mmCIF file of C-alpha atoms in Angstrom:
data_model
loop_
_atom_site.group_PDB
_atom_site.id
_atom_site.type_symbol
_atom_site.label_atom_id
_atom_site.label_comp_id
_atom_site.label_asym_id
_atom_site.label_seq_id
_atom_site.Cartn_x
_atom_site.Cartn_y
_atom_site.Cartn_z
ATOM 1 C CA MET A 125 -11.311 -27.032 17.611
ATOM 2 C CA MET A 126 -8.614 -25.206 15.626
ATOM 3 C CA ASP A 127 -5.257 -24.740 17.290
ATOM 4 C CA PRO A 128 -4.963 -21.050 18.273
ATOM 5 C CA THR A 129 -1.544 -20.870 16.659
ATOM 6 C CA THR A 130 -3.073 -21.655 13.248
ATOM 7 C CA ASP A 131 -5.450 -19.702 11.014
ATOM 8 C CA ASN A 132 -8.238 -20.808 8.699
ATOM 9 C CA ALA A 133 -5.757 -21.309 5.845
ATOM 10 C CA GLY A 134 -4.093 -23.987 7.978
ATOM 11 C CA ASN A 135 -0.880 -22.026 8.582
ATOM 12 C CA THR A 136 1.083 -22.248 11.800
ATOM 13 C CA GLY A 137 2.785 -18.887 11.880
ATOM 14 C CA ASN A 138 6.287 -20.378 11.574
ATOM 15 C CA PRO A 139 8.620 -17.845 9.879
ATOM 16 C CA ALA A 140 9.797 -20.334 7.221
ATOM 17 C CA ASP A 141 6.243 -21.409 6.496
ATOM 18 C CA ALA A 142 5.141 -17.779 6.481
ATOM 19 C CA ARG A 143 7.684 -16.902 3.764
ATOM 20 C CA ALA A 144 6.549 -19.844 1.639
ATOM 21 C CA SER A 145 2.929 -18.859 2.067
ATOM 22 C CA LEU A 146 3.528 -15.226 1.148
ATOM 23 C CA GLU A 147 5.533 -16.300 -1.895
ATOM 24 C CA ALA A 148 2.534 -18.442 -2.916
ATOM 25 C CA LEU A 149 0.440 -15.265 -3.083
ATOM 26 C CA ARG A 150 1.770 -14.462 -6.558
ATOM 27 C CA ALA A 151 0.510 -17.726 -8.051
ATOM 28 C CA GLU A 152 -2.826 -17.380 -6.265
ATOM 29 C CA ILE A 153 -3.466 -13.786 -7.277
ATOM 30 C CA ALA A 154 -2.367 -14.598 -10.845
ATOM 31 C CA LYS A 155 -5.567 -16.677 -11.118
ATOM 32 C CA ALA A 156 -7.447 -13.379 -11.158
ATOM 33 C CA VAL A 157 -4.903 -10.720 -12.183
ATOM 34 C CA VAL A 158 -2.438 -11.085 -15.063
ATOM 35 C CA GLY A 159 1.099 -9.672 -15.009
ATOM 36 C CA GLN A 160 1.144 -7.480 -11.895
ATOM 37 C CA ASP A 161 3.846 -9.193 -9.823
ATOM 38 C CA PRO A 162 5.580 -5.938 -8.787
ATOM 39 C CA ALA A 163 2.308 -4.522 -7.416
ATOM 40 C CA VAL A 164 1.575 -7.757 -5.548
ATOM 41 C CA THR A 165 5.047 -7.696 -4.029
ATOM 42 C CA GLY A 166 4.605 -4.028 -3.055
ATOM 43 C CA LEU A 167 1.308 -4.761 -1.272
ATOM 44 C CA VAL A 168 2.910 -7.633 0.646
ATOM 45 C CA VAL A 169 5.874 -5.421 1.622
ATOM 46 C CA ALA A 170 3.405 -2.778 2.886
ATOM 47 C CA LEU A 171 1.584 -5.377 5.005
ATOM 48 C CA LEU A 172 4.891 -6.562 6.470
ATOM 49 C CA CYS A 173 5.830 -2.952 7.326
ATOM 50 C CA ARG A 174 2.362 -1.974 8.623
ATOM 51 C CA GLY A 175 2.215 0.622 5.857
ATOM 52 C CA HIS A 176 -0.214 1.839 3.193
ATOM 53 C CA VAL A 177 -0.113 1.900 -0.592
ATOM 54 C CA LEU A 178 -1.085 4.422 -3.263
ATOM 55 C CA LEU A 179 -1.880 2.679 -6.540
ATOM 56 C CA GLU A 180 -1.651 4.873 -9.623
ATOM 57 C CA GLY A 181 -2.826 3.749 -13.009
ATOM 58 C CA VAL A 182 -5.280 4.491 -15.779
ATOM 59 C CA PRO A 183 -8.812 3.050 -15.466
ATOM 60 C CA GLY A 184 -9.153 -0.620 -16.347
ATOM 61 C CA VAL A 185 -5.773 -2.011 -15.277
ATOM 62 C CA ALA A 186 -7.258 -4.149 -12.436
ATOM 63 C CA LYS A 187 -6.312 -1.981 -9.450
ATOM 64 C CA THR A 188 -9.541 -2.841 -7.599
ATOM 65 C CA LEU A 189 -9.373 -6.508 -8.610
ATOM 66 C CA LEU A 190 -5.779 -6.708 -7.377
ATOM 67 C CA VAL A 191 -6.709 -5.558 -3.833
ATOM 68 C CA ARG A 192 -9.753 -7.864 -3.705
ATOM 69 C CA ALA A 193 -7.686 -10.853 -4.852
ATOM 70 C CA LEU A 194 -5.006 -10.063 -2.258
ATOM 71 C CA ALA A 195 -7.647 -9.957 0.490
ATOM 72 C CA SER A 196 -9.068 -13.318 -0.613
ATOM 73 C CA ALA A 197 -5.649 -14.970 -0.801
ATOM 74 C CA LEU A 198 -4.740 -13.633 2.650
ATOM 75 C CA GLU A 199 -8.186 -14.404 4.145
ATOM 76 C CA LEU A 200 -8.612 -10.786 5.260
ATOM 77 C CA GLU A 201 -11.726 -8.620 5.362
ATOM 78 C CA THR A 202 -11.853 -5.909 2.754
ATOM 79 C CA LYS A 203 -14.192 -2.944 2.184
ATOM 80 C CA ARG A 204 -14.366 -0.452 -0.658
ATOM 81 C CA VAL A 205 -15.192 3.260 -0.510
ATOM 82 C CA GLN A 206 -15.813 5.126 -3.747
ATOM 83 C CA PHE A 207 -14.452 8.616 -3.059
ATOM 84 C CA THR A 208 -16.679 11.324 -4.610
ATOM 85 C CA PRO A 209 -16.940 15.103 -4.202
ATOM 86 C CA ASP A 210 -19.922 14.796 -1.824
ATOM 87 C CA LEU A 211 -18.383 12.129 0.432
ATOM 88 C CA MET A 212 -18.282 13.215 4.097
ATOM 89 C CA PRO A 213 -15.602 12.222 6.637
ATOM 90 C CA SER A 214 -18.216 10.352 8.660
ATOM 91 C CA ASP A 215 -18.987 8.223 5.613
ATOM 92 C CA VAL A 216 -15.489 6.800 5.988
ATOM 93 C CA THR A 217 -14.820 6.754 9.741
ATOM 94 C CA GLY A 218 -18.343 6.262 11.112
ATOM 95 C CA SER A 219 -20.572 8.455 13.253
ATOM 96 C CA LEU A 220 -22.751 8.670 16.318
ATOM 97 C CA VAL A 221 -26.345 7.578 15.686
ATOM 98 C CA TYR A 222 -29.254 8.371 17.999
ATOM 99 C CA ASP A 223 -31.097 5.283 19.192
ATOM 100 C CA THR A 224 -34.715 6.146 19.992
ATOM 101 C CA ARG A 225 -35.159 2.954 22.017
ATOM 102 C CA THR A 226 -32.472 3.801 24.548
ATOM 103 C CA ALA A 227 -32.501 7.595 24.023
ATOM 104 C CA GLU A 228 -28.702 7.432 23.675
ATOM 105 C CA PHE A 229 -26.164 7.922 20.932
ATOM 106 C CA SER A 230 -24.260 4.835 19.785
ATOM 107 C CA PHE A 231 -21.246 4.634 17.480
ATOM 108 C CA GLN A 232 -21.875 3.179 14.012
ATOM 109 C CA PRO A 233 -18.493 2.092 12.572
ATOM 110 C CA GLY A 234 -17.632 3.224 9.052
ATOM 111 C CA PRO A 235 -15.944 1.150 6.328
ATOM 112 C CA VAL A 236 -12.480 2.079 7.668
ATOM 113 C CA PHE A 237 -12.984 -0.622 10.315
ATOM 114 C CA THR A 238 -11.630 -3.444 8.176
ATOM 115 C CA ASN A 239 -8.327 -5.117 7.309
ATOM 116 C CA LEU A 240 -7.904 -3.861 3.739
ATOM 117 C CA LEU A 241 -9.588 -0.610 2.883
ATOM 118 C CA LEU A 242 -9.790 0.140 -0.834
ATOM 119 C CA ALA A 243 -10.049 3.927 -1.150
ATOM 120 C CA ASP A 244 -11.081 4.132 -4.807
ATOM 121 C CA GLU A 245 -10.144 7.372 -6.619
ATOM 122 C CA ILE A 246 -9.099 9.083 -3.409
ATOM 123 C CA ASN A 247 -8.213 12.307 -5.227
ATOM 124 C CA ARG A 248 -11.856 12.816 -6.272
ATOM 125 C CA THR A 249 -12.929 13.875 -2.778
ATOM 126 C CA PRO A 250 -12.171 17.245 -1.084
ATOM 127 C CA PRO A 251 -9.229 17.624 1.348
ATOM 128 C CA LYS A 252 -11.575 17.543 4.372
ATOM 129 C CA THR A 253 -12.644 13.981 3.572
ATOM 130 C CA GLN A 254 -9.150 12.973 2.482
ATOM 131 C CA SER A 255 -7.825 14.059 5.875
ATOM 132 C CA SER A 256 -10.295 11.819 7.642
ATOM 133 C CA LEU A 257 -7.906 8.960 6.831
ATOM 134 C CA LEU A 258 -4.825 10.647 8.334
ATOM 135 C CA GLU A 259 -5.433 9.513 11.923
ATOM 136 C CA ALA A 260 -6.470 6.013 10.770
ATOM 137 C CA MET A 261 -3.318 5.623 8.683
ATOM 138 C CA GLU A 262 -0.891 7.003 11.221
ATOM 139 C CA GLU A 263 -2.374 6.108 14.601
ATOM 140 C CA ARG A 264 -4.479 3.105 13.493
ATOM 141 C CA GLN A 265 -7.433 4.435 15.355
ATOM 142 C CA VAL A 266 -10.441 6.704 14.749
ATOM 143 C CA THR A 267 -11.473 9.342 17.303
ATOM 144 C CA VAL A 268 -15.175 10.165 17.389
ATOM 145 C CA ASP A 269 -16.699 12.360 20.120
ATOM 146 C CA GLY A 270 -13.317 12.402 21.867
ATOM 147 C CA ILE A 271 -13.171 8.604 22.171
ATOM 148 C CA PRO A 272 -10.329 6.811 20.310
ATOM 149 C CA ARG A 273 -11.482 3.546 18.667
ATOM 150 C CA PRO A 274 -8.729 1.128 17.555
ATOM 151 C CA LEU A 275 -8.760 -0.363 14.050
ATOM 152 C CA PRO A 276 -8.276 -4.045 13.322
ATOM 153 C CA ASP A 277 -4.816 -5.547 12.830
ATOM 154 C CA PRO A 278 -3.662 -5.942 10.116
ATOM 155 C CA PHE A 279 -4.902 -2.686 8.640
ATOM 156 C CA LEU A 280 -3.885 -1.364 5.211
ATOM 157 C CA VAL A 281 -5.253 1.449 3.072
ATOM 158 C CA ALA A 282 -4.868 0.802 -0.637
ATOM 159 C CA ALA A 283 -5.832 4.040 -2.356
ATOM 160 C CA THR A 284 -6.157 4.412 -6.124
ATOM 161 C CA GLN A 285 -5.864 7.462 -8.330
ATOM 162 C CA ASN A 286 -5.955 8.190 -12.049
ATOM 163 C CA PRO A 287 -2.722 9.837 -13.299
ATOM 164 C CA VAL A 288 -4.170 11.390 -16.473
ATOM 165 C CA GLU A 289 -7.522 12.880 -15.489
ATOM 166 C CA TYR A 290 -7.375 16.152 -13.525
ATOM 167 C CA GLU A 291 -10.897 17.573 -13.948
ATOM 168 C CA GLY A 292 -12.862 17.313 -10.724
ATOM 169 C CA THR A 293 -9.886 16.055 -8.689
ATOM 170 C CA TYR A 294 -8.201 17.316 -5.544
ATOM 171 C CA PRO A 295 -4.443 16.533 -5.484
ATOM 172 C CA LEU A 296 -3.272 14.867 -2.310
ATOM 173 C CA PRO A 297 -1.262 17.250 -0.072
ATOM 174 C CA GLU A 298 2.337 16.360 0.743
ATOM 175 C CA ALA A 299 1.435 15.564 4.344
ATOM 176 C CA GLN A 300 -0.962 12.870 3.243
ATOM 177 C CA LEU A 301 1.259 11.505 0.453
ATOM 178 C CA ASP A 302 3.960 11.046 3.092
ATOM 179 C CA ARG A 303 1.616 8.746 5.013
ATOM 180 C CA PHE A 304 1.725 6.203 2.179
ATOM 181 C CA LEU A 305 4.622 3.785 2.536
ATOM 182 C CA LEU A 306 4.693 3.053 -1.195
ATOM 183 C CA LYS A 307 3.428 4.524 -4.420
ATOM 184 C CA LEU A 308 3.014 1.765 -6.983
ATOM 185 C CA THR A 309 2.443 2.527 -10.644
ATOM 186 C CA ILE A 310 0.198 -0.002 -12.427
ATOM 187 C CA PRO A 311 1.244 -0.087 -16.103
ATOM 188 C CA LEU A 312 -0.806 -1.100 -19.105
ATOM 189 C CA PRO A 313 -0.308 -4.823 -19.802
ATOM 190 C CA SER A 314 1.994 -6.118 -22.492
ATOM 191 C CA ARG A 315 0.459 -7.513 -25.653
ATOM 192 C CA GLN A 316 0.946 -11.062 -24.414
ATOM 193 C CA ASP A 317 -0.653 -10.268 -21.029
ATOM 194 C CA GLU A 318 -3.572 -8.486 -22.633
ATOM 195 C CA ILE A 319 -4.219 -11.505 -24.892
ATOM 196 C CA ALA A 320 -4.202 -13.664 -21.717
ATOM 197 C CA VAL A 321 -6.781 -11.301 -20.081
ATOM 198 C CA LEU A 322 -9.092 -11.426 -23.075
ATOM 199 C CA THR A 323 -8.751 -15.204 -23.320
ATOM 200 C CA ARG A 324 -9.835 -15.550 -19.706
ATOM 201 C CA HIS A 325 -12.875 -13.385 -20.243
ATOM 202 C CA ALA A 326 -13.759 -15.347 -23.404
ATOM 203 C CA GLU A 327 -13.659 -18.501 -21.310
ATOM 204 C CA GLY A 328 -16.124 -17.096 -18.791
ATOM 205 C CA PHE A 329 -13.944 -15.406 -16.168
ATOM 206 C CA ASN A 330 -16.044 -13.209 -13.840
ATOM 207 C CA PRO A 331 -13.929 -10.602 -11.954
ATOM 208 C CA ARG A 332 -16.741 -10.238 -9.369
ATOM 209 C CA ASP A 333 -16.558 -13.923 -8.410
ATOM 210 C CA LEU A 334 -13.052 -14.715 -7.194
ATOM 211 C CA ARG A 335 -14.055 -18.011 -5.656
ATOM 212 C CA ALA A 336 -15.160 -19.298 -9.075
ATOM 213 C CA ALA A 337 -11.802 -18.133 -10.436
ATOM 214 C CA GLY A 338 -10.128 -20.465 -7.968
ATOM 215 C CA VAL A 339 -8.575 -17.866 -5.629
ATOM 216 C CA ARG A 340 -8.234 -19.458 -2.213
ATOM 217 C CA PRO A 341 -6.543 -18.503 1.079
ATOM 218 C CA VAL A 342 -2.869 -19.462 1.091
ATOM 219 C CA ALA A 343 -1.805 -17.318 4.086
ATOM 220 C CA GLY A 344 -3.425 -15.711 7.054
ATOM 221 C CA PRO A 345 -2.947 -13.382 10.061
ATOM 222 C CA ALA A 346 -0.720 -15.920 11.868
ATOM 223 C CA ASP A 347 1.651 -16.014 8.879
ATOM 224 C CA LEU A 348 1.664 -12.261 8.651
ATOM 225 C CA GLU A 349 2.503 -11.828 12.322
ATOM 226 C CA ALA A 350 5.290 -14.413 12.131
ATOM 227 C CA ALA A 351 6.676 -12.673 9.052
ATOM 228 C CA ARG A 352 6.659 -9.283 10.757
ATOM 229 C CA THR A 353 8.548 -10.679 13.701
ATOM 230 C CA ALA A 354 11.166 -12.178 11.346
ATOM 231 C CA VAL A 355 11.469 -8.929 9.361
ATOM 232 C CA ALA A 356 12.120 -7.012 12.604
ATOM 233 C CA LYS A 357 15.076 -9.326 13.277
ATOM 234 C CA THR A 358 16.643 -8.743 9.810
ATOM 235 C CA THR A 359 20.115 -7.327 10.341
ATOM 236 C CA VAL A 360 20.935 -3.808 9.091
ATOM 237 C CA SER A 361 24.611 -2.852 9.150
ATOM 238 C CA PRO A 362 25.791 0.724 9.861
ATOM 239 C CA GLU A 363 26.968 0.891 6.257
ATOM 240 C CA ILE A 364 23.472 0.226 4.953
ATOM 241 C CA THR A 365 21.996 2.788 7.363
ATOM 242 C CA GLY A 366 24.462 5.350 6.098
ATOM 243 C CA TYR A 367 23.675 4.399 2.462
ATOM 244 C CA VAL A 368 19.923 5.049 3.040
ATOM 245 C CA VAL A 369 20.678 8.387 4.725
ATOM 246 C CA ASP A 370 23.014 9.456 1.870
ATOM 247 C CA ILE A 371 20.340 8.693 -0.733
ATOM 248 C CA CYS A 372 17.686 10.686 1.085
ATOM 249 C CA ARG A 373 19.993 13.615 1.798
ATOM 250 C CA ALA A 374 20.948 13.735 -1.883
ATOM 251 C CA THR A 375 17.279 14.340 -2.795
ATOM 252 C CA ARG A 376 17.290 17.426 -0.574
ATOM 253 C CA GLU A 377 20.289 18.805 -2.501
ATOM 254 C CA SER A 378 19.040 17.957 -5.976
ATOM 255 C CA PRO A 379 18.663 21.053 -8.227
ATOM 256 C CA SER A 380 15.629 19.416 -9.865
ATOM 257 C CA LEU A 381 13.627 19.185 -6.637
ATOM 258 C CA THR A 382 11.972 21.766 -4.403
ATOM 259 C CA LEU A 383 11.168 19.121 -1.779
ATOM 260 C CA GLY A 384 13.405 16.239 -0.852
ATOM 261 C CA VAL A 385 12.815 13.129 1.229
ATOM 262 C CA SER A 386 12.106 13.674 4.913
ATOM 263 C CA PRO A 387 13.564 11.618 7.745
ATOM 264 C CA ARG A 388 10.263 9.702 7.774
ATOM 265 C CA GLY A 389 10.958 8.766 4.173
ATOM 266 C CA ALA A 390 14.427 7.493 5.109
ATOM 267 C CA THR A 391 12.862 5.356 7.864
ATOM 268 C CA ALA A 392 10.343 4.019 5.329
ATOM 269 C CA LEU A 393 13.095 3.078 2.864
ATOM 270 C CA LEU A 394 14.963 1.186 5.566
ATOM 271 C CA ALA A 395 11.809 -0.671 6.544
ATOM 272 C CA THR A 396 10.843 -1.679 3.002
ATOM 273 C CA ALA A 397 14.420 -2.812 2.247
ATOM 274 C CA ARG A 398 14.326 -5.064 5.325
ATOM 275 C CA ALA A 399 11.022 -6.568 4.273
ATOM 276 C CA TRP A 400 12.316 -7.204 0.753
ATOM 277 C CA ALA A 401 15.511 -8.774 2.078
ATOM 278 C CA TRP A 402 13.467 -11.173 4.205
ATOM 279 C CA LEU A 403 11.108 -12.042 1.328
ATOM 280 C CA THR A 404 14.054 -12.909 -0.844
ATOM 281 C CA GLY A 405 15.383 -15.317 1.767
ATOM 282 C CA ARG A 406 18.039 -13.342 3.625
ATOM 283 C CA ASP A 407 18.263 -12.202 7.233
ATOM 284 C CA TYR A 408 20.412 -9.186 6.421
ATOM 285 C CA VAL A 409 20.035 -6.175 4.089
ATOM 286 C CA ILE A 410 22.291 -5.479 1.116
ATOM 287 C CA PRO A 411 22.501 -2.346 -1.056
ATOM 288 C CA ASP A 412 20.489 -4.012 -3.814
ATOM 289 C CA ASP A 413 17.529 -4.300 -1.411
ATOM 290 C CA VAL A 414 17.634 -0.531 -0.902
ATOM 291 C CA LYS A 415 17.856 0.104 -4.660
ATOM 292 C CA ALA A 416 14.973 -2.282 -5.364
ATOM 293 C CA LEU A 417 12.579 -0.355 -3.104
ATOM 294 C CA ALA A 418 13.912 3.199 -3.633
ATOM 295 C CA LEU A 419 11.525 4.212 -6.403
ATOM 296 C CA PRO A 420 8.208 3.037 -4.914
ATOM 297 C CA THR A 421 9.181 4.275 -1.471
ATOM 298 C CA LEU A 422 10.518 7.711 -2.427
ATOM 299 C CA ARG A 423 8.828 8.835 -5.679
ATOM 300 C CA HIS A 424 5.820 10.402 -3.933
ATOM 301 C CA ARG A 425 7.911 12.087 -1.236
ATOM 302 C CA VAL A 426 9.729 14.489 -3.558
ATOM 303 C CA GLN A 427 8.503 17.509 -5.462
ATOM 304 C CA LEU A 428 9.837 18.585 -8.825
ATOM 305 C CA ARG A 429 10.721 22.177 -9.706
ATOM 306 C CA PRO A 430 8.306 23.564 -12.346
ATOM 307 C CA GLU A 431 11.091 24.173 -14.834
ATOM 308 C CA ALA A 432 12.384 20.604 -14.443
ATOM 309 C CA GLU A 433 8.870 19.263 -14.945
ATOM 310 C CA MET A 434 8.524 21.307 -18.126
ATOM 311 C CA GLU A 435 11.737 19.748 -19.415
ATOM 312 C CA GLY A 436 10.264 16.269 -19.015
ATOM 313 C CA VAL A 437 12.130 15.368 -15.807
ATOM 314 C CA THR A 438 10.282 12.893 -13.579
ATOM 315 C CA ALA A 439 10.641 11.944 -9.930
ATOM 316 C CA ASP A 440 11.745 8.486 -11.016
ATOM 317 C CA SER A 441 14.510 9.834 -13.272
ATOM 318 C CA VAL A 442 15.838 12.064 -10.468
ATOM 319 C CA ILE A 443 15.897 9.200 -7.967
ATOM 320 C CA ASN A 444 17.567 6.873 -10.508
ATOM 321 C CA ALA A 445 20.249 9.517 -11.147
ATOM 322 C CA ILE A 446 20.871 9.795 -7.373
ATOM 323 C CA LEU A 447 21.115 6.022 -7.047
ATOM 324 C CA ALA A 448 23.713 6.034 -9.825
ATOM 325 C CA HIS A 449 25.864 8.677 -8.087
ATOM 326 C CA VAL A 450 25.642 7.886 -4.407
ATOM 327 C CA PRO A 451 28.576 5.598 -3.453
ATOM 328 C CA VAL A 452 27.472 2.020 -2.726
ATOM 329 C CA PRO A 453 28.929 0.518 0.440
ATOM 330 C CA ARG A 454 31.053 -2.575 0.002
#
C-alpha cells in the first residue's frame, strides 16, 4: 500500500523535493511543447497561489497542448470545454436530472468538477455563460438548486482567447478579468523553435498522445500542497509591501488609464511575487520578484483611455513605465 504522504509520482511532499519536482516540469512539458517556459512558469505560479490563468495567443501556438501537458506532468485530472455562442451555464457547472427510477432529481456534475479546466475560447460565449464560472473561480464551489457543491483541490481554470479575431466574440467584463490571477501572452515561436516543432511532427509526434511523447508525472498533489505551505511562509518585508502598493496606486493616477489596479490586484501581485521568490530558491521576496510578475499579474486589470490606445499605447508599456519610475526599496 502506498504511504499516504506520497502520491502516484512517488513524491513525499517535502518542500525541498517539491521545488525540485516543480522545476522538473519545464523539462517534462518540453517533450510536448517547444519554447513556452514563461507560460509554464506562470501556470505553476497560479497553482501555487490557487489562482486562474487567461492564455492569450493566436490559434496554433499550443495553448491547449500546454495545459494538457501540464496536467499530465502533475498527474491531475483535466477537462476541456469548447465555449460557443449556444453554450448554456448548466453545460459548464452541471444540472439537476430527473431519475424516472427513483422519481427524484439528482445532480449531474458538469466539466467544471475537475482539477484543470481548459475553457477554450472563453470569449466566444455570451456573458451569461461566462459568469457561470465566477462562483467556481472565486468560491471554488458551484451552487445548484441552493446547494453549494465544493470543487476538487487543486482547481485551476485555464481560459484561452484569440487576440486578433473579434467577430462573434463577447469581451470579458472587468469583473471577470479581475478573477484571473495572471494573463499570459503566448507568442509565435522563434524560427529555431518552429523548426524544432516541424521536426518533431516529421518524426511522428502526435499531440493527442502525450504518453507516446514521453510526458510522465514528475510531481503530484502532495508536492503542490507542500509547496503552497512553503510559499505561505516566504517572508515579505514592509518595504516590499509598500513597493507593491506604490506600483498599484501609480496605475490609478496614470493619465493613460481610465481604470487602475484594484486592491485585489495588489494582493495578487504580492502573492505571485512570493511564489516566484520560492520557486527561485529564496524564502524572502525582493523587488525583482515583484517586477518579474508585474506584467502578467496587472496587464488585464487596467483599462486604457481610447486616445492612448489610438496612439499605440499598450497596457504593458504603461506598466513598464510605472515600474521604471516608482522608487525601488533598498
